[in-house]
PDB file of C-alpha atoms in Angstrom:
ATOM      1  CA  MET N 101      -3.834   1.896  21.483  1.00 80.00           C
ATOM      2  CA  GLU N 102      -7.072  -0.088  21.276  1.00 85.00           C
ATOM      3  CA  PHE N 103      -7.910   1.302  17.844  1.00 88.00           C
ATOM      4  CA  VAL N 104      -4.451   0.460  16.522  1.00 91.00           C
ATOM      5  CA  ARG N 105      -4.589  -3.078  17.890  1.00 91.00           C
ATOM      6  CA  GLY N 106      -8.013  -3.528  16.318  1.00 91.00           C
ATOM      7  CA  PHE N 107      -6.705  -2.157  13.021  1.00 90.00           C
ATOM      8  CA  LEU N 108      -3.651  -4.419  12.962  1.00 92.00           C
ATOM      9  CA  ALA N 109      -5.214  -7.591  14.399  1.00 91.00           C
ATOM     10  CA  PRO N 110      -6.988  -8.750  11.206  1.00 90.00           C
ATOM     11  CA  LEU N 111      -3.663  -8.339   9.401  1.00 91.00           C
ATOM     12  CA  GLN N 112      -1.921 -10.393  12.105  1.00 93.00           C
ATOM     13  CA  LEU N 113       0.514  -7.504  12.562  1.00 92.00           C
ATOM     14  CA  GLU N 114      -0.203  -6.534  16.157  1.00 93.00           C
ATOM     15  CA  GLN N 115       3.545  -6.417  16.819  1.00 94.00           C
ATOM     16  CA  TYR N 116       3.546  -2.936  15.245  1.00 94.00           C
ATOM     17  CA  ALA N 117       0.926  -1.439  17.598  1.00 94.00           C
ATOM     18  CA  ALA N 118       3.456   0.218  19.916  1.00 95.00           C
ATOM     19  CA  VAL N 119       5.446   1.770  17.056  1.00 96.00           C
ATOM     20  CA  PHE N 120       2.239   3.145  15.507  1.00 94.00           C
ATOM     21  CA  VAL N 121       1.323   4.826  18.809  1.00 95.00           C
ATOM     22  CA  GLU N 122       4.882   6.084  19.392  1.00 95.00           C
ATOM     23  CA  ASN N 123       4.723   7.800  15.992  1.00 95.00           C
ATOM     24  CA  GLY N 124       1.334   9.404  16.620  1.00 94.00           C
ATOM     25  CA  TYR N 125      -0.796   6.964  14.617  1.00 93.00           C
ATOM     26  CA  ASP N 126      -3.315   6.068  17.292  1.00 90.00           C
ATOM     27  CA  GLU N 127      -6.671   7.212  15.884  1.00 90.00           C
ATOM     28  CA  PRO N 128      -8.514   6.580  12.599  1.00 89.00           C
ATOM     29  CA  ASP N 129      -7.850  10.143  11.406  1.00 90.00           C
ATOM     30  CA  THR N 130      -4.105   9.734  11.739  1.00 92.00           C
ATOM     31  CA  VAL N 131      -3.842   6.109  10.581  1.00 92.00           C
ATOM     32  CA  LYS N 132      -5.729   6.817   7.351  1.00 92.00           C
ATOM     33  CA  ASP N 133      -2.956   9.238   6.338  1.00 91.00           C
ATOM     34  CA  ILE N 134      -0.109   6.697   6.580  1.00 93.00           C
ATOM     35  CA  GLU N 135       2.045   6.507   3.460  1.00 92.00           C
ATOM     36  CA  GLU N 136       5.129   4.526   2.469  1.00 93.00           C
ATOM     37  CA  GLY N 137       7.466   7.151   3.909  1.00 93.00           C
ATOM     38  CA  ASP N 138       5.743   6.810   7.280  1.00 94.00           C
ATOM     39  CA  LEU N 139       6.388   3.074   7.228  1.00 94.00           C
ATOM     40  CA  ASP N 140      10.056   3.848   6.536  1.00 94.00           C
ATOM     41  CA  THR N 141      10.094   6.169   9.548  1.00 94.00           C
ATOM     42  CA  MET N 142       8.540   3.425  11.674  1.00 94.00           C
ATOM     43  CA  GLN N 143      11.142   0.982  10.303  1.00 95.00           C
ATOM     44  CA  ILE N 144       8.522  -1.396   8.957  1.00 93.00           C
ATOM     45  CA  THR N 145      10.585  -2.941   6.179  1.00 92.00           C
ATOM     46  CA  ALA N 146       8.978  -6.304   5.370  1.00 93.00           C
ATOM     47  CA  ALA N 147       7.415  -5.872   1.918  1.00 92.00           C
ATOM     48  CA  ASP N 148       4.415  -8.090   2.658  1.00 92.00           C
ATOM     49  CA  HIS N 149       3.715  -6.277   5.943  1.00 93.00           C
ATOM     50  CA  ARG N 150       3.967  -2.879   4.243  1.00 93.00           C
ATOM     51  CA  SER N 151       1.618  -3.987   1.490  1.00 92.00           C
ATOM     52  CA  LEU N 152      -0.973  -5.282   3.946  1.00 93.00           C
ATOM     53  CA  ILE N 153      -0.803  -2.118   6.061  1.00 94.00           C
ATOM     54  CA  LEU N 154      -1.089   0.215   3.065  1.00 93.00           C
ATOM     55  CA  ALA N 155      -4.041  -1.753   1.670  1.00 91.00           C
ATOM     56  CA  ALA N 156      -5.794  -1.570   5.066  1.00 92.00           C
ATOM     57  CA  VAL N 157      -5.034   2.172   5.279  1.00 92.00           C
ATOM     58  CA  ALA N 158      -6.540   2.665   1.815  1.00 90.00           C
ATOM     59  CA  LYS N 159      -9.647   0.762   2.888  1.00 89.00           C
ATOM     60  CA  LEU N 160      -9.930   2.818   6.080  1.00 87.00           C
ATOM     61  CA  ALA N 161      -9.574   6.030   4.070  1.00 83.00           C
ATOM     62  CA  GLY N 162     -12.243   4.928   1.600  1.00 83.00           C
ATOM     63  CA  ARG N 163      -9.775   4.255  -1.177  1.00 69.00           C
ATOM     64  CA  GLU N 164     -10.494   0.528  -1.436  1.00 57.00           C
ATOM     65  CA  GLY N 165      -9.018  -0.941  -4.538  1.00 49.00           C
ATOM     66  CA  ALA N 166      -6.535   1.909  -4.754  1.00 44.00           C
ATOM     67  CA  LEU N 167      -3.891  -0.423  -3.479  1.00 42.00           C
ATOM     68  CA  GLU N 168      -4.139  -4.180  -3.435  1.00 45.00           C
ATOM     69  CA  PRO N 169      -1.885  -6.173  -1.151  1.00 45.00           C
ATOM     70  CA  MET N 170       1.141  -7.370  -3.069  1.00 43.00           C
ATOM     71  CA  LEU N 171       1.719 -10.710  -1.448  1.00 46.00           C
ATOM     72  CA  PRO N 172       4.168 -13.180  -2.946  1.00 50.00           C
ATOM     73  CA  PRO N 173       2.533 -15.391  -5.553  1.00 52.00           C
ATOM     74  CA  ARG N 174       1.260 -18.716  -4.374  1.00 56.00           C
ATOM     75  CA  PRO N 175       3.220 -21.725  -5.581  1.00 62.00           C
ATOM     76  CA  ALA N 176       1.780 -23.377  -8.649  1.00 62.00           C
ATOM     77  CA  GLU N 177      -0.424 -26.388  -8.089  1.00 66.00           C
ATOM     78  CA  PRO N 178       1.443 -29.612  -8.799  1.00 69.00           C
ATOM     79  CA  LEU N 179       0.580 -31.251 -12.079  1.00 63.00           C
ATOM     80  CA  PRO N 180      -1.442 -34.443 -11.824  1.00 66.00           C
ATOM     81  CA  ALA N 181       0.704 -37.538 -11.867  1.00 69.00           C
ATOM     82  CA  ARG N 182       0.900 -39.175 -15.261  1.00 69.00           C
ATOM     83  CA  PRO N 183       0.851 -42.937 -15.373  1.00 69.00           C
ATOM     84  CA  ALA N 184       4.260 -44.270 -16.235  1.00 69.00           C
ATOM     85  CA  GLU N 185       4.588 -45.705 -19.705  1.00 73.00           C
ATOM     86  CA  PRO N 186       5.643 -49.333 -19.704  1.00 75.00           C
ATOM     87  CA  LEU N 187       9.254 -49.992 -20.578  1.00 73.00           C
ATOM     88  CA  PRO N 188       9.896 -51.926 -23.770  1.00 79.00           C
ATOM     89  CA  PRO N 189      10.672 -55.621 -23.182  1.00 82.00           C
ATOM     90  CA  ARG N 190      14.324 -56.534 -22.753  1.00 80.00           C
ATOM     91  CA  PRO N 191      15.887 -58.480 -25.589  1.00 75.00           C
TER      92      PRO N 191
END
């Protein structure tokens, strides 16, 4: 369980530690083989959580860059405020 907690902690996904262990993913050799179907079996459905886990698994297995986390895009930076143009004088 300690390995799994240490694996999930940097992802801030420690809530899945028990389900990993219950499904036999408790050592580096088993965790590095996790695939999308395994996440389905463990009922990990949040897309951002799945992406983070699969990217960390790829890194653990030495396949860094094979799968980048697919997090939602960050909101665009607001445009700088434009000074208001003066209104024409009233007649």
